[in-house]
Amino acid sequence: MMRFDAIIIGTGQAGPSLASRFAGAGKTVAIIERGKFGGTCVNTGCIPTKTMVASAYAAHLARRGAEFGFSVSDVRVDMKRVKTRKDAISARSNKGVEDGLRATKNCTVIQGHARFQSPGTIAVNDDVLQADNIFINVGGRASVPDMPGIHDVPFLTNSSMMEVDFLPEHLIVVGGSYVGLEFAQMYRRFGSEVTIVEMGPRLIGREDEDVSQAVLEILNAEGIRIRRNAKCISLAKRDGRVVVGMECSETPKEVAGTHVLLAVGRVPNTGDLGLERAGIATDQRGYIIVNDQLQTSVPGVWALGDCNGRGAFTHTSYNDYEIVADNLFNADHRRVSDRIQAYALYTDPPLGRCGMTEAELRNSRRRALVAKYPMSRVSRAFEKAETQGFIKITVDADTQQILGAAILGVGGDEVIHVLLDVMYAKAPYTVIQRAMHIHPTVAEYLPSILGKLEPLV
Ligand SMILES: Cc1cc2nc3c(=O)[nH]c(=O)nc-3n(C[C@H](O)[C@H](O)[C@H](O)COP(=O)(O)OP(=O)(O)OC[C@H]3O[C@@H](n4cnc5c(N)ncnc54)[C@H](O)[C@@H]3O)c2cc1C
């Protein structure tokens, strides 16, 4: 039996920082990884996809050369080179995580699949490890629902997409949410025909209707076909093509393509962790149940990142690390419920989001104000010829505090932080109106947009 002060399972966005924190405090720590160091974000998520989004954006802009005063005769994307660039950038982070962990004094790195044997012991390879503090950071993977035909047809997920080094002639993306939309737009820009098949009545169904509609129009304008209300999706092979059936009211009731990407949600990697042997409770979908400080149902065991169902982003996983570390090492009683929802969708233009949606606000029946402003009236946007989208901000009518925002437009993923930081400061929106912002930027419009707030009716 090997004994440590702490054991960490998984090297995603929380585990490595926590290992370094324990080791830095003079504690012995073991960190176990069964796959690639760095987990989803580094290897099959944020970093590779945003690298590919950048390649797709460059190709798109080159095709628009005439609008900017230059000409490019033939924009043809070489997918092998796109993949090589993506692989190099991912590998840099992957190596950085592994090298950093291996160089950390007091930290033992173990490669293998970890399983609980009891609340305080973990089996990995032929070893048994014991610690009073165990941290689960096992992340998640693409959901593969048991839809008709799923076993008859080859399909791609965000992970296998990472190996694609050719241009699919016609990519069908099943799932019109964040992951699906990013792949759909980038492959369209690489040169594929792209169809999105979405079960629900609109894309990114958690967003406000005006946001969903604007994103749909942006994608449609690039020639992406979008089929919504696709109930009972099925897969089949016919004449060398993949046919996606969509029993829905719209016709045609099927679409044939060359490749299918399944982007229909994520599932936590908790089914093969031996949680039952430790008595660690999960919910019906397999997410580990945690309290506000990320402790599981078993004392001495914490769950961080995607596997706890309290967030599904790199920054929420890293924030989980900060919460746990501050509680353990700084006696700073941070809680998950203190954080404000924030994320971005990396279509072009991106969508930056924070706080409540307008729909959530309406349901809450709070007295609120709203202001909405089109990007077509933002000078930075038309200087860059990127005028799609809008800015929408909601404010509490009584406290004057910002409640939420959606910035769909050029720079939206960055500008949103102006609002987010004021929200964390719990300051009234009027603070922004007294700030001098830089010209020309998108952010310089926030003070005047906030001057247009009207009651949300
Ligand atoms: C296509 C795509 C794009 C994304 N883009 C963004 C984005 O732009 N911004 C953003 O914030 N988020 C994005 N995300 C989400 C983000 O990648 C995840 O939220 C984040 O990586 C979750 O990190 P984590 O720490 O929970 O675990 P993960 O990064 O998933 O790491 C978990 C690790 O645990 C290991 N593991 C699992 N089980 C075991 C076991 N039993 N024993 C040992 N090791 C184990 C795994 O091999 C893995 O390395 C994206 C996700 C996808 C799929």
Coordinates of C-alpha atoms in Angstrom, one line a residue, residues 4-231:
F4 CA 0.0 9.9 0.4
D5 CA -1.5 13.0 1.9
A6 CA -3.7 13.5 -1.2
I7 CA -4.7 11.5 -4.3
I8 CA -6.0 13.2 -7.4
I9 CA -7.8 11.3 -10.1
G10 CA -7.5 13.0 -13.5
T11 CA -5.3 15.7 -14.9
G12 CA -8.0 18.0 -16.3
Q13 CA -8.4 21.6 -15.4
A14 CA -8.5 21.3 -11.6
G15 CA -6.2 18.3 -10.8
P16 CA -2.8 19.6 -11.8
S17 CA -3.1 22.9 -10.0
L18 CA -4.4 21.1 -6.9
A19 CA -1.4 18.7 -7.0
S20 CA 1.0 21.6 -7.2
R21 CA -0.8 23.3 -4.3
F22 CA -0.5 20.3 -2.1
A23 CA 3.1 19.6 -3.1
G24 CA 4.0 23.3 -2.6
A25 CA 2.6 23.0 1.0
G26 CA 5.0 20.1 1.6
K27 CA 2.4 17.4 1.3
T28 CA 2.8 14.2 -0.6
V29 CA 0.4 13.8 -3.5
A30 CA -0.3 11.2 -6.2
I31 CA -2.0 12.2 -9.4
I32 CA -3.4 9.5 -11.7
E33 CA -4.1 9.9 -15.4
R34 CA -5.5 7.1 -17.7
G35 CA -5.4 9.1 -20.9
K36 CA -3.7 12.2 -22.2
F37 CA -2.4 14.7 -19.7
G38 CA -4.5 17.9 -19.7
G39 CA -7.8 16.1 -20.3
T40 CA -10.6 17.3 -22.6
C41 CA -9.7 21.0 -23.0
V42 CA -6.2 20.4 -24.0
N43 CA -6.6 17.4 -26.2
T44 CA -10.1 17.2 -27.6
G45 CA -11.9 20.4 -26.5
C46 CA -11.2 24.1 -26.2
I47 CA -7.6 24.3 -27.4
P48 CA -7.8 22.2 -30.5
T49 CA -11.2 23.5 -31.5
K50 CA -10.3 27.2 -31.0
T51 CA -7.1 26.5 -33.0
M52 CA -9.2 25.1 -35.8
V53 CA -11.7 28.0 -35.5
A54 CA -8.8 30.3 -36.1
S55 CA -7.8 28.5 -39.3
A56 CA -11.4 28.6 -40.4
Y57 CA -11.6 32.3 -39.7
A58 CA -8.5 33.0 -41.6
A59 CA -9.8 31.1 -44.7
H60 CA -13.2 32.9 -44.4
L61 CA -11.5 36.3 -44.2
A62 CA -9.3 35.5 -47.2
R63 CA -12.3 34.7 -49.2
R64 CA -13.7 38.1 -48.3
G65 CA -10.5 39.8 -49.5
A66 CA -12.3 41.9 -52.1
E67 CA -14.3 43.7 -49.3
F68 CA -11.0 44.7 -47.7
G69 CA -9.2 45.7 -50.9
F70 CA -7.1 42.7 -51.8
S71 CA -7.6 39.6 -53.9
V72 CA -6.7 36.0 -53.3
S73 CA -7.2 33.9 -56.4
D74 CA -8.1 30.5 -54.8
V75 CA -8.6 29.8 -51.2
R76 CA -8.2 26.1 -50.6
V77 CA -7.8 24.7 -47.2
D78 CA -5.2 21.9 -46.7
M79 CA -6.7 19.9 -43.8
K80 CA -3.5 18.0 -43.2
R81 CA -1.8 21.3 -42.4
V82 CA -4.8 22.5 -40.3
K83 CA -4.5 19.4 -38.3
T84 CA -0.7 19.7 -38.0
R85 CA -1.1 23.2 -36.6
K86 CA -3.8 22.0 -34.2
D87 CA -1.8 19.0 -33.1
A88 CA 1.3 21.2 -32.4
I89 CA -0.7 23.7 -30.3
S90 CA -2.5 20.9 -28.3
A91 CA 0.8 19.0 -27.8
R92 CA 2.4 22.1 -26.3
S93 CA -0.2 22.2 -23.6
N94 CA -0.3 18.5 -23.1
K95 CA 3.4 18.4 -22.7
G96 CA 3.3 21.4 -20.4
V97 CA 0.9 19.7 -18.1
E98 CA 2.8 16.4 -18.0
D99 CA 6.3 18.0 -17.6
G100 CA 5.0 20.4 -14.9
L101 CA 3.6 17.5 -12.9
R102 CA 6.7 15.3 -13.3
A103 CA 8.9 18.2 -12.2
T104 CA 6.9 18.9 -9.1
K105 CA 8.7 17.8 -5.9
N106 CA 6.4 15.7 -3.6
C107 CA 4.2 14.8 -6.6
T108 CA 4.0 11.2 -7.9
V109 CA 2.6 10.8 -11.4
I110 CA 0.9 7.5 -12.1
Q111 CA -0.5 6.5 -15.5
G112 CA -3.4 4.1 -15.4
H113 CA -7.1 3.8 -14.6
A114 CA -8.0 4.6 -11.0
R115 CA -10.8 2.9 -9.2
F116 CA -12.0 3.3 -5.6
Q117 CA -11.6 0.2 -3.5
S118 CA -13.0 1.8 -0.3
P119 CA -13.6 5.4 0.7
G120 CA -9.8 6.0 1.4
T121 CA -8.1 3.7 -1.1
I122 CA -7.6 3.7 -4.8
A123 CA -6.5 0.8 -7.0
V124 CA -4.4 1.7 -10.1
N125 CA -2.5 -0.8 -12.2
D126 CA -1.2 -3.3 -9.6
D127 CA -0.9 -0.8 -6.8
V128 CA -3.2 0.3 -4.0
L129 CA -2.9 3.9 -2.9
Q130 CA -4.2 5.4 0.4
A131 CA -4.9 9.0 1.4
D132 CA -7.1 10.9 3.8
N133 CA -7.9 13.4 1.0
I134 CA -9.1 12.2 -2.5
F135 CA -10.0 14.5 -5.3
I136 CA -12.0 13.3 -8.3
N137 CA -11.4 15.3 -11.6
V138 CA -12.4 12.7 -14.2
G139 CA -14.3 15.0 -16.6
G140 CA -16.7 13.7 -19.2
R141 CA -17.0 12.4 -22.7
A142 CA -19.3 12.8 -25.7
S143 CA -22.7 11.2 -25.2
V144 CA -23.6 8.5 -27.7
P145 CA -27.3 8.0 -27.3
D146 CA -28.8 4.7 -28.3
M147 CA -30.5 6.0 -31.4
P148 CA -31.7 3.7 -34.2
G149 CA -28.9 2.7 -36.5
I150 CA -26.1 4.0 -34.2
H151 CA -24.3 0.6 -34.4
D152 CA -24.6 0.4 -38.2
V153 CA -23.0 3.6 -39.2
P154 CA -19.5 5.1 -38.5
F155 CA -19.9 8.4 -36.6
L156 CA -17.5 11.0 -35.3
T157 CA -17.4 12.7 -31.9
N158 CA -15.4 15.7 -30.7
S159 CA -12.6 13.2 -29.9
S160 CA -12.4 11.3 -33.2
M161 CA -12.8 14.6 -35.1
M162 CA -9.3 15.4 -33.8
E163 CA -7.9 12.7 -36.1
V164 CA -9.7 14.0 -39.2
D165 CA -7.1 15.3 -41.7
F166 CA -9.3 15.4 -44.8
L167 CA -12.3 17.5 -45.9
P168 CA -15.6 15.7 -45.5
E169 CA -17.7 16.3 -48.6
H170 CA -20.9 16.7 -46.6
L171 CA -20.7 16.8 -42.8
I172 CA -24.0 16.2 -40.9
V173 CA -23.8 17.6 -37.4
V174 CA -26.3 16.0 -35.1
G175 CA -26.9 18.5 -32.3
G176 CA -27.3 22.3 -32.6
S177 CA -25.6 23.3 -29.4
Y178 CA -22.2 24.8 -28.5
V179 CA -19.9 22.0 -29.6
G180 CA -22.0 21.2 -32.8
L181 CA -22.2 24.8 -33.9
E182 CA -18.5 25.4 -33.6
F183 CA -17.6 22.4 -35.7
A184 CA -20.4 23.2 -38.2
Q185 CA -19.2 26.7 -38.9
M186 CA -15.5 25.7 -39.1
Y187 CA -16.1 22.8 -41.5
R188 CA -18.3 25.0 -43.7
R189 CA -15.4 27.5 -43.8
F190 CA -12.9 24.7 -44.6
G191 CA -15.1 23.9 -47.6
S192 CA -17.5 21.1 -46.6
E193 CA -21.2 21.1 -47.2
V194 CA -22.7 21.2 -43.7
T195 CA -26.1 20.3 -42.4
I196 CA -27.1 20.7 -38.7
V197 CA -29.8 18.5 -37.4
E198 CA -31.3 19.6 -34.1
M199 CA -34.1 17.9 -32.2
G200 CA -35.4 21.1 -30.5
P201 CA -37.2 24.0 -32.1
R202 CA -34.1 26.2 -32.1
L203 CA -30.4 26.2 -31.9
I204 CA -28.6 26.7 -28.6
G205 CA -31.9 26.2 -26.8
R206 CA -30.7 27.5 -23.5
E207 CA -30.1 30.9 -24.9
D208 CA -32.8 33.6 -25.5
E209 CA -34.8 33.2 -28.6
D210 CA -33.3 36.4 -30.2
V211 CA -29.8 35.0 -29.6
S212 CA -30.8 31.6 -31.2
Q213 CA -32.4 33.3 -34.1
A214 CA -29.4 35.6 -34.8
V215 CA -27.0 32.7 -34.6
L216 CA -29.2 30.7 -37.0
E217 CA -29.2 33.6 -39.5
I218 CA -25.4 33.9 -39.3
L219 CA -24.9 30.2 -40.0
N220 CA -27.6 30.2 -42.7
A221 CA -25.9 33.1 -44.4
E222 CA -22.7 31.0 -44.8
G223 CA -24.7 28.2 -46.5
I224 CA -25.1 25.9 -43.6
R225 CA -28.4 24.0 -43.8
I226 CA -30.2 23.8 -40.5
R227 CA -33.0 21.3 -39.7
R228 CA -34.8 21.9 -36.5
N229 CA -37.6 19.9 -34.7
A230 CA -35.9 16.7 -35.9
K231 CA -37.6 14.2 -33.7

